[in-house]
Short mmCIF file of C-alpha atoms and ligand atoms in Angstrom, two decimals:
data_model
loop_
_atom_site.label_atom_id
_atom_site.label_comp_id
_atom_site.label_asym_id
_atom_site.label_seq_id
_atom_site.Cartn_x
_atom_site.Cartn_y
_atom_site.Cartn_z
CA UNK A 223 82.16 21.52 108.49
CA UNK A 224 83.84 23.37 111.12
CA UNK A 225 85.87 21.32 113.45
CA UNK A 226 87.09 21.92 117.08
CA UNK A 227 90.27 19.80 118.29
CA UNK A 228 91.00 19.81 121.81
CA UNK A 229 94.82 18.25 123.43
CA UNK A 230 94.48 18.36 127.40
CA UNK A 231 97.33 18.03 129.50
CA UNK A 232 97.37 17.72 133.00
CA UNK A 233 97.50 21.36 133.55
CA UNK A 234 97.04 22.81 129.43
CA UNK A 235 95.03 22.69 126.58
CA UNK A 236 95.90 23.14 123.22
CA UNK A 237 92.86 23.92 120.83
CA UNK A 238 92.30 24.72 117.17
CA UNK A 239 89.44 25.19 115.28
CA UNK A 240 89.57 23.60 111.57
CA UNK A 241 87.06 24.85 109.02
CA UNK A 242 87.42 21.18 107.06
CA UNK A 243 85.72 22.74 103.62
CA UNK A 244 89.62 23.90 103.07
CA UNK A 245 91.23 22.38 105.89
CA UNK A 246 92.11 26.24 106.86
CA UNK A 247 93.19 26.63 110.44
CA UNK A 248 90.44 29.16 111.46
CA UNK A 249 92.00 30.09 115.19
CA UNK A 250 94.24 28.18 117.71
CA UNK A 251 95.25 28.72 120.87
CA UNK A 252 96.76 27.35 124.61
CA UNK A 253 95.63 27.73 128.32
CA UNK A 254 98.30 27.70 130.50
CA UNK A 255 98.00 27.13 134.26
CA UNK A 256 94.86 25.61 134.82
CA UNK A 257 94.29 25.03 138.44
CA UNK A 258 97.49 26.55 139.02
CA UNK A 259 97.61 30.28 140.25
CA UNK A 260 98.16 32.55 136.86
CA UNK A 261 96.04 30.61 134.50
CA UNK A 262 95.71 32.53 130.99
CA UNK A 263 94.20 31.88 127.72
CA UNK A 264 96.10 32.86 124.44
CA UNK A 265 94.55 32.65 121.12
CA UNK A 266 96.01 33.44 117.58
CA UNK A 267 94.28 34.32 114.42
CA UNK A 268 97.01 34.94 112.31
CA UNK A 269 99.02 37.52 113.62
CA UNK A 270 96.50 39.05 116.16
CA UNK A 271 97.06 37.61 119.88
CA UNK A 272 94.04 37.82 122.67
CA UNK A 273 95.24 37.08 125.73
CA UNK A 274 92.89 36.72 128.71
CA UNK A 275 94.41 36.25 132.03
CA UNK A 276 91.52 34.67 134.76
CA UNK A 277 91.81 31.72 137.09
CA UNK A 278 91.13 29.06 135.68
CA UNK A 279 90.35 26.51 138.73
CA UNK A 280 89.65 22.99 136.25
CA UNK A 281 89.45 22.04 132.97
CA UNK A 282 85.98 22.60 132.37
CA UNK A 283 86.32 26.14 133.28
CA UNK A 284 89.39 26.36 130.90
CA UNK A 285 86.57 24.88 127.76
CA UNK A 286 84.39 27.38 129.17
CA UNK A 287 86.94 30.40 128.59
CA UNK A 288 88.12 28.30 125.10
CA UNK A 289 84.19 28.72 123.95
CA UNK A 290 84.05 32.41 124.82
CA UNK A 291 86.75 33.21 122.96
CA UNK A 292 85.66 31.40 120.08
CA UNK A 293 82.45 33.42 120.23
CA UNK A 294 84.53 36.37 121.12
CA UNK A 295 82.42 39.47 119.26
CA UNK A 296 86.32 41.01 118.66
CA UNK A 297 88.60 38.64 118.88
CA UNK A 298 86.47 35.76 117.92
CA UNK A 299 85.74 33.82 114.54
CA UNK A 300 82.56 32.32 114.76
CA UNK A 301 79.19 33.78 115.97
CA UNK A 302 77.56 30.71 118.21
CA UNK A 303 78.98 27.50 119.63
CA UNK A 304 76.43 25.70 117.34
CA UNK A 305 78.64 26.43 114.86
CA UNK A 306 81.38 23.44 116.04
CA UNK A 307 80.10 20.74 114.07
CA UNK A 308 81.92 17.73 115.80
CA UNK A 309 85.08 17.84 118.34
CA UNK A 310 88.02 15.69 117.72
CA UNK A 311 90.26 14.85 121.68
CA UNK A 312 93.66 13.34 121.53
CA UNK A 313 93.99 10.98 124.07
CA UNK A 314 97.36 9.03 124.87
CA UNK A 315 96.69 5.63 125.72
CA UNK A 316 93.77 3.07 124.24
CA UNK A 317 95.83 -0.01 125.04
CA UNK A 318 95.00 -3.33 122.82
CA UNK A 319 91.51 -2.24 122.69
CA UNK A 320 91.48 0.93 120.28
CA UNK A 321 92.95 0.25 117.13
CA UNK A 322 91.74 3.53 115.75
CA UNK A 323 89.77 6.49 115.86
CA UNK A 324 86.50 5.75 117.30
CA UNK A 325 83.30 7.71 118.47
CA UNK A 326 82.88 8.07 122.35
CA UNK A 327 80.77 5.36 123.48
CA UNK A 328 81.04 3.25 126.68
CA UNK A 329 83.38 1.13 124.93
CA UNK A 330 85.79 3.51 124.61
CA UNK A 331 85.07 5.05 127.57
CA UNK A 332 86.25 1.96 129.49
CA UNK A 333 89.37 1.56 127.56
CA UNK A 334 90.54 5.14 128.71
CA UNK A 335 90.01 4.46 131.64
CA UNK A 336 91.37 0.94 131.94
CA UNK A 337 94.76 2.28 130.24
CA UNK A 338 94.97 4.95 132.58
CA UNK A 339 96.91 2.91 134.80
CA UNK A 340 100.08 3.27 131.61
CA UNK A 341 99.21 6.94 131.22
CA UNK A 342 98.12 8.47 134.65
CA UNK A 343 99.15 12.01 134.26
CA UNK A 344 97.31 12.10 129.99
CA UNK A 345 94.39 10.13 130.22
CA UNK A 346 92.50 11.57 133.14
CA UNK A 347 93.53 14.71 132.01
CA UNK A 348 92.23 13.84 128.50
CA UNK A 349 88.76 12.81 130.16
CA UNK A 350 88.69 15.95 131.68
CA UNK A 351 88.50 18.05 128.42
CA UNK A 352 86.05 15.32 126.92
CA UNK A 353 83.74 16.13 129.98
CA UNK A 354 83.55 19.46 129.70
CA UNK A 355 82.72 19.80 126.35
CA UNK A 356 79.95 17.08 126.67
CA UNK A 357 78.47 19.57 129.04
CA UNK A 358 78.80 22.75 127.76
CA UNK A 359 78.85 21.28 123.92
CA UNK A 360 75.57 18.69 124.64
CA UNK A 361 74.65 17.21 121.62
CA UNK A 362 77.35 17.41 119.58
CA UNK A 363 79.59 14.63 118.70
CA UNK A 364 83.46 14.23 120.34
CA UNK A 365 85.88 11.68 118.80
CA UNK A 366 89.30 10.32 120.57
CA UNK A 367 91.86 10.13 118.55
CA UNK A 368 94.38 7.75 120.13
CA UNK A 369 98.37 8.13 119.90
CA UNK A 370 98.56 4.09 120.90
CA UNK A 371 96.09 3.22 117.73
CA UNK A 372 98.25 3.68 114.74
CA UNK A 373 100.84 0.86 116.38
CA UNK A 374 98.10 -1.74 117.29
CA UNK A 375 99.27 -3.24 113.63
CA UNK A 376 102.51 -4.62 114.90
CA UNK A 377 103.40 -8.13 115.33
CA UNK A 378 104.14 -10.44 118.74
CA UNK A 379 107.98 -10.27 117.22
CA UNK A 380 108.13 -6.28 117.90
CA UNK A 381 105.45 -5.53 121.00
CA UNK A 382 106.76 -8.36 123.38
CA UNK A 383 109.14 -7.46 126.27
CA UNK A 384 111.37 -10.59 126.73
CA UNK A 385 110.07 -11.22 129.96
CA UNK A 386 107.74 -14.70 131.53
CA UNK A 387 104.78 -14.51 128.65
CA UNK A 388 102.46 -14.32 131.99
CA UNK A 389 103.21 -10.41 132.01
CA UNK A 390 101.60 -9.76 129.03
CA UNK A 391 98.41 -12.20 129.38
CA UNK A 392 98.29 -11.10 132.94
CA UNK A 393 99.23 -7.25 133.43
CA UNK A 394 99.24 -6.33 129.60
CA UNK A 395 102.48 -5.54 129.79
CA UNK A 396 103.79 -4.88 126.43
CA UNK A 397 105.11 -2.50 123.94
CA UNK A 398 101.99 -0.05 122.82
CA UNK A 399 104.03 3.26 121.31
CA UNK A 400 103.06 6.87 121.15
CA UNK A 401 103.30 9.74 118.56
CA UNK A 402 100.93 7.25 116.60
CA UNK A 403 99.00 10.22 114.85
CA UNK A 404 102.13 12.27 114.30
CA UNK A 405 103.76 8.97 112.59
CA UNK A 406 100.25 8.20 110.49
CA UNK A 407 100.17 11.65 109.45
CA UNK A 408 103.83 11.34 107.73
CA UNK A 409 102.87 7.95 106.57
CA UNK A 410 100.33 9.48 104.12
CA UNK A 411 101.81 12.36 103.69
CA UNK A 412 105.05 10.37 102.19
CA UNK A 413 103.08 9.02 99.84
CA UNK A 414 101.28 11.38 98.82
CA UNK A 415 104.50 13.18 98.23
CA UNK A 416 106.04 10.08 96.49
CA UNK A 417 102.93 9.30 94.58
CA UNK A 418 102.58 5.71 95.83
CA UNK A 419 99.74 4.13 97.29
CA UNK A 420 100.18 4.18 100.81
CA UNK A 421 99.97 0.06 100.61
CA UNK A 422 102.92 0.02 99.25
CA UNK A 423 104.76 2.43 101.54
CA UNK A 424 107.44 1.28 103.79
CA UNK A 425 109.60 4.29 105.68
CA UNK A 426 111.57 4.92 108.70
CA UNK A 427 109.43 8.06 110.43
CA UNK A 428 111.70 9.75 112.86
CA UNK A 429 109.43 11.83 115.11
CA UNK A 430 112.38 14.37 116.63
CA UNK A 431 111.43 16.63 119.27
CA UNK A 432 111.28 17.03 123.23
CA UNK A 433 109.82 13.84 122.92
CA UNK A 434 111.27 11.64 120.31
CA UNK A 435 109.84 8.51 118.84
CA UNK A 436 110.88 6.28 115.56
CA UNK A 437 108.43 4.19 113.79
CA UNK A 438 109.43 1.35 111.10
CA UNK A 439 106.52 1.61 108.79
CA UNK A 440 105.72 -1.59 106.45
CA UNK A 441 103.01 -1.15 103.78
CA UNK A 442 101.61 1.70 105.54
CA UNK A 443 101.48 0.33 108.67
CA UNK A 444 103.63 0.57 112.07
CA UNK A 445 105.39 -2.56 112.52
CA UNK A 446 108.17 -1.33 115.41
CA UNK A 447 108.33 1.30 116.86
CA UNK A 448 110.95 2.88 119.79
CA UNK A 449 108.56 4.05 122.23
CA UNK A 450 106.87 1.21 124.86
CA UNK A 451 104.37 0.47 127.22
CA UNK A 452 105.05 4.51 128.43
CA UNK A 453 106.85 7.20 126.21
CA UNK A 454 109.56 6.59 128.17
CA UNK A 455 111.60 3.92 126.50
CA UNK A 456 113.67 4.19 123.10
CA UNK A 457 115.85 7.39 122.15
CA UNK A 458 117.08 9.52 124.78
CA UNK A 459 115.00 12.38 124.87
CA UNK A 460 114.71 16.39 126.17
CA UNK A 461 114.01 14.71 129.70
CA UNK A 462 113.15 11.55 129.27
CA UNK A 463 116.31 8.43 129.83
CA UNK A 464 115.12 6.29 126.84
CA UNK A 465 116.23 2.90 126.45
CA UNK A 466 118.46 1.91 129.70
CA UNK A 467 119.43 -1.56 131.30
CA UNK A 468 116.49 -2.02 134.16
CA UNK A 469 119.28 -3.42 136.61
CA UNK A 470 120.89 0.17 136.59
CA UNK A 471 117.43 1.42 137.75
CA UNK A 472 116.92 -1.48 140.47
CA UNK A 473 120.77 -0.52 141.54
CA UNK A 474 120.34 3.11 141.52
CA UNK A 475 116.79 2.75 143.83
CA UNK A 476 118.47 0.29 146.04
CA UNK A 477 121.73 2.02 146.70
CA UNK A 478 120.09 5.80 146.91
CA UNK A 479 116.88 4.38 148.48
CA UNK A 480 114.53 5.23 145.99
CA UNK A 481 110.86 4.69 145.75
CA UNK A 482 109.19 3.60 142.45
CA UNK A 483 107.59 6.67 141.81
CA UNK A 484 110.01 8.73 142.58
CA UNK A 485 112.18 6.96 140.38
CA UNK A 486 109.42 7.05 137.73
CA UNK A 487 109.80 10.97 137.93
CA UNK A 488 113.65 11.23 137.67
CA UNK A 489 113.18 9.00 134.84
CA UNK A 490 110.69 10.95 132.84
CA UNK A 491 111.71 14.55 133.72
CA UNK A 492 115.12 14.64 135.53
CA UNK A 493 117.27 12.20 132.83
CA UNK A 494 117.50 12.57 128.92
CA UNK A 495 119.67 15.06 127.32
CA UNK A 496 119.23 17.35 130.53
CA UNK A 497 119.99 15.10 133.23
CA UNK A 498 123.14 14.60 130.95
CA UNK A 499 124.24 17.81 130.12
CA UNK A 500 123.39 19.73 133.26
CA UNK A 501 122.84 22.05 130.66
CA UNK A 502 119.27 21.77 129.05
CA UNK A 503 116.67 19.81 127.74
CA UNK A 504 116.17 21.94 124.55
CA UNK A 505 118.46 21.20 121.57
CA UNK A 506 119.36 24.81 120.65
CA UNK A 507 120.44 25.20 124.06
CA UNK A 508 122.69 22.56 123.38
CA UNK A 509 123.92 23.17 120.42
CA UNK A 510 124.90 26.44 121.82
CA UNK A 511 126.86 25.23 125.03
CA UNK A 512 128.70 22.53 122.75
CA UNK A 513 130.05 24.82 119.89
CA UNK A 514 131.04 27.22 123.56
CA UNK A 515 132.79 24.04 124.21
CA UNK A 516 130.51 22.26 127.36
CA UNK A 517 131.67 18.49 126.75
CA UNK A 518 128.34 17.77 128.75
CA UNK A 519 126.38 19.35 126.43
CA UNK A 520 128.38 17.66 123.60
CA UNK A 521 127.97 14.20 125.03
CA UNK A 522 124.26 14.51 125.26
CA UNK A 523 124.03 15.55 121.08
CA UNK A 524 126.46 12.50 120.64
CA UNK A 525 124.05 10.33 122.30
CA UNK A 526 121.18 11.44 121.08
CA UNK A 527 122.68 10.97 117.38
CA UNK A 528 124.36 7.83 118.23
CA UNK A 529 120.84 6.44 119.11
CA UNK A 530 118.84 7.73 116.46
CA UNK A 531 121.53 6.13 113.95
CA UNK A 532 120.97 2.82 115.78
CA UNK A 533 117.39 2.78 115.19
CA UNK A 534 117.19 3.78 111.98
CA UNK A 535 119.70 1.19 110.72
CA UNK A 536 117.62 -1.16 112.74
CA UNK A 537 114.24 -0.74 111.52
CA UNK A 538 115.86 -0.79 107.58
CA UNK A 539 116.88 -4.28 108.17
CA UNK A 540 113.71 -4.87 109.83
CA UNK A 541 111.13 -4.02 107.31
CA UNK A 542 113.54 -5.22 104.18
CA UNK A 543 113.24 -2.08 102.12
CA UNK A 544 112.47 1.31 102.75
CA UNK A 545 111.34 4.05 100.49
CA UNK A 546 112.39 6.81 102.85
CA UNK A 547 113.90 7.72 105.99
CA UNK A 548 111.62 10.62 107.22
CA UNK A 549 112.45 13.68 109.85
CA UNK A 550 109.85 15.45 111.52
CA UNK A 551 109.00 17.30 114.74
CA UNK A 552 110.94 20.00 116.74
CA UNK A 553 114.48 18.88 115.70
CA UNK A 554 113.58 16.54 112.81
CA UNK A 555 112.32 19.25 110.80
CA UNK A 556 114.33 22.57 111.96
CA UNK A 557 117.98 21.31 112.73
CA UNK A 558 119.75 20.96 110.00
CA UNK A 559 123.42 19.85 111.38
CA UNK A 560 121.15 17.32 113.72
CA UNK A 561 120.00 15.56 110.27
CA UNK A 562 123.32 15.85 108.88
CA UNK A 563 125.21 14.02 111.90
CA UNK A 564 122.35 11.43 111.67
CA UNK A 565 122.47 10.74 108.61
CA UNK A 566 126.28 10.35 108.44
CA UNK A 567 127.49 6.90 108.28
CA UNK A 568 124.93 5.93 105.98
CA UNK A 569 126.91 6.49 103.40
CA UNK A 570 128.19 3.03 102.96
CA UNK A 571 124.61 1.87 101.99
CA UNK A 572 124.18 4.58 99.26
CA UNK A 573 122.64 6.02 101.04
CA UNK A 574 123.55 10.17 101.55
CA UNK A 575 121.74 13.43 102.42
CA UNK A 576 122.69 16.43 99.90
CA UNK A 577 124.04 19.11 102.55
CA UNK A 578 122.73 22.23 99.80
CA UNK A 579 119.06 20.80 99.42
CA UNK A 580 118.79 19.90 103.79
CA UNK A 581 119.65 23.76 104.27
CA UNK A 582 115.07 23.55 104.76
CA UNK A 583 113.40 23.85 107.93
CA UNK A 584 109.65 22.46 108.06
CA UNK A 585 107.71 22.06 105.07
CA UNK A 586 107.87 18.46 102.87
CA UNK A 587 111.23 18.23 101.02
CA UNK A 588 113.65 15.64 99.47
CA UNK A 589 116.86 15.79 100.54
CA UNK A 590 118.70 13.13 99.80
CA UNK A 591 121.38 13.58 96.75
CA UNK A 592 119.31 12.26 93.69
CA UNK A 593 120.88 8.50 93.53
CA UNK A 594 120.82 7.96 96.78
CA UNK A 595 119.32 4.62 97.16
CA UNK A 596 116.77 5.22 99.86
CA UNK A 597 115.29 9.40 99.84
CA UNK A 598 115.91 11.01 102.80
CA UNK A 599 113.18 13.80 103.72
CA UNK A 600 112.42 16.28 105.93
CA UNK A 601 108.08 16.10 106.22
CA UNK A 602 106.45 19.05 108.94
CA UNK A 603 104.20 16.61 111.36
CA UNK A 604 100.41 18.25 111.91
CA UNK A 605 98.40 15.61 114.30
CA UNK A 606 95.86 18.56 114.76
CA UNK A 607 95.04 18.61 111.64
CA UNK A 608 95.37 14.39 111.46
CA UNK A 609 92.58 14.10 114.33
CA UNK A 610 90.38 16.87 112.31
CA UNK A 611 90.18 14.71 109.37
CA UNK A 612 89.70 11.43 111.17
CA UNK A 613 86.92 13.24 113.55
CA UNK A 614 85.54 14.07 110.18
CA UNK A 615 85.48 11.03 108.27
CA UNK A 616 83.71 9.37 111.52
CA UNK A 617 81.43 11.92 112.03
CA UNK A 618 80.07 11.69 108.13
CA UNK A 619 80.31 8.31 108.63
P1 LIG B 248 108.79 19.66 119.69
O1 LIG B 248 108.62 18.90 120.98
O2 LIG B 248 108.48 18.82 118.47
O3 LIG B 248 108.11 20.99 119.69
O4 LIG B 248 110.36 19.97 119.56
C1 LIG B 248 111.03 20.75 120.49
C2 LIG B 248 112.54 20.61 120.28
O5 LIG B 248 112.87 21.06 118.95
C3 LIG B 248 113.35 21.44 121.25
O6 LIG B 248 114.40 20.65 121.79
C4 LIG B 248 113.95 22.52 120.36
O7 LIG B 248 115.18 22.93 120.80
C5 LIG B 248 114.07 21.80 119.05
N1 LIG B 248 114.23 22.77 117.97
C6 LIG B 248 113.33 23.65 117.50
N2 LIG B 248 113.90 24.44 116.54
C7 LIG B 248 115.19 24.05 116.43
C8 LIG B 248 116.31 24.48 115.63
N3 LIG B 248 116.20 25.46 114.76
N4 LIG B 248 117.49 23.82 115.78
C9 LIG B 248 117.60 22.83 116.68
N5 LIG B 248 116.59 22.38 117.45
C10 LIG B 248 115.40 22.98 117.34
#
């Protein structure tokens, strides 16, 4: 069964194509630009890269240039379209009503839409690569696979803002959180690593990267999580603020006179650890300007560590027991003094990472010292290949 999976954003789209008999990634690839002047196509097939450099004016003509490719008599891997047995779309928000992966029906349909009011810049652009592909795919089956889903376990204790109850009935204003495949996919993974049935799992799932999300997982299911009604809240992030006291942002937008959505933006792309630094929003840049002695720079790693230490310790006394504390993403799974500095402190609840055995990047490893009392690992995240298999199992279904 050969599988395409499709992530729009507003202006990209990231595809791969899955041949599920192996799970072997057959070709991937990213447009770039669309609707903007300078839209290209790049696709990989191991090392060989085909670029093709057209506007690209909407999303369905960015499919359209996907499907050529795919077809591509040179740089392509499979001979017709009818080929693609079943497309798998990640969208960002399903709200309360999708708890999991589901077929596209009306249903669904009108929860993307309804919850595009928490996501307006993913889910209409999300739509927009689900439309093309039911026209220039007709007939074949698309699944959404929903970042909000893998959270809808949680309990009134975790989701609930404290604010008047009437918020929630009335606006649905709670906590949903994101990174839901990325989080299920180490879930499983664990355990399949740990050999335990993943019933029995409980593990603190640090999702690390420009956007960074932790998940307290209890018997294999999300039960808190940092992220809220929007990616925004929780750890401080490449450009994102993260958790901050809402009367700073009603201060701030009084005193600078400040609209709401202009605020929204400096929240979400002018804050986080480049708004603090000055210096970046990616961690090696960081890194870099700290050890060259930018305090800035320094104070924005400090934070970011600070918080992710607060969390974790957090979530442990949340769920009771964990089995591991898990790093993945960008910086989760590449930095190795970022895991380290995390990690330090835990010490005192036998807890400690072996500094020869986290020299890794990517790839699923242990690295905890062997008696330390809860493992400490460093698990490579793949939510393409997460929303192949579930568009799989639903499609056999
Ligand atoms: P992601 O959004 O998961 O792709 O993660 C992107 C982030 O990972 C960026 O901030 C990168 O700087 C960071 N990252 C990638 N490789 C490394 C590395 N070797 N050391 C530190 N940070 C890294």
């Amino acid at each position: 069964m050969k599988i395409l999976v499709i992530n729009c954003g507003s202006s990209s789209l990231k595809y791969q194509l899955f041949n599920m008999d192996n799970e072997e990634v057959m070709v991937k690839g990213l447009v770039e630009r669309i609707g903007i002047d300078g839209s290209r196509l790049i696709q990989e097939k191991g090392d060989d890269k085909y670029t093709v450099e057209e506007d690209m004016k909407d999303h369905t003509e960015a499919v359209g240039h996907v499907f050529d490719a795919l077809v591509d008599s040179e740089n392509g891997v499979i001979k017709s379209l009818s080929e693609i047995d079943a497309v798998g779309h990640r969208f960002v928000h399903g709200g309360e009503k999708i708890t999991k992966s589901s077929l596209i029906d009306e249903e669904v349909r009108e929860a993307i839409e309804e919850y595009t009011k928490f996501a307006p810049l993913h889910n209409p652009a999300n739509l927009m690569g689900l439309e093309a592909c039911e026209k220039l795919l007709a007939g074949v089956p698309n699944v959404a696979v929903f970042d909000t889903a893998f959270h809808q376990t949680m309990p009134e204790k975790t989701f609930l803002y404290g604010i008047d109850y009437k918020y929630y009935e009335e606006d649905a204003i709670r906590k949903y959180g994101f990174h839901g495949t990325s989080h299920n996919f180490i879930t499983n993974k664990t355990a399949e690593i740990l050999g335990k049935d993943v019933k029995d799992l409980n593990i603190i799932s640090c999702h690390l990267g420009n956007g960074s999300s932790i998940t307290a997982v209890k018997n294999g299911k999300s039960y808190d999580t940092s992220m809220g009604l929007t990616p925004l809240e929780g750890l401080i992030m490449g450009t994102r603020s993260g958790d901050i006291d809402p009367a700073a942002i009603t201060y701030i937008m009084q005193h600078k006179i400040i609209s709401a959505n202009d605020m929204e933006n400096i929240l979400n792309k002018e804050s986080g650890v480049l708004g603090v630094s000055g210096v970046s929003s990616d961690f090696r840049d960081l890194e870099a300007a700290a050890k060259e002695g930018n305090k800035r720079a320094q104070y924005a790693l400090d934070m970011f560590i600070t918080r992710t230490k607060r969390y974790i310790a957090g979530y442990m006394a949340e769920i009771g027991s964990a089995d591991a504390i898990v790093f993945t993403g960008g910086i989760g799974e590449n930095s190795i003094d970022m895991r380290k500095e995390i990690m330090d402190g835990f010490q005192q609840f036998g807890i400690e990472i072996d500094e020869e055995k986290n020299k890794v990047r990517g790839g699923a490893h242990i690295v905890s010292k062997d008696d330390s009392k809860v493992k400490i690992m460093v698990v490579a995240t793949n939510e393409e290949l997460m929303i192949a298999r579930d568009t799989k199992s639903i499609v056999e279904a």
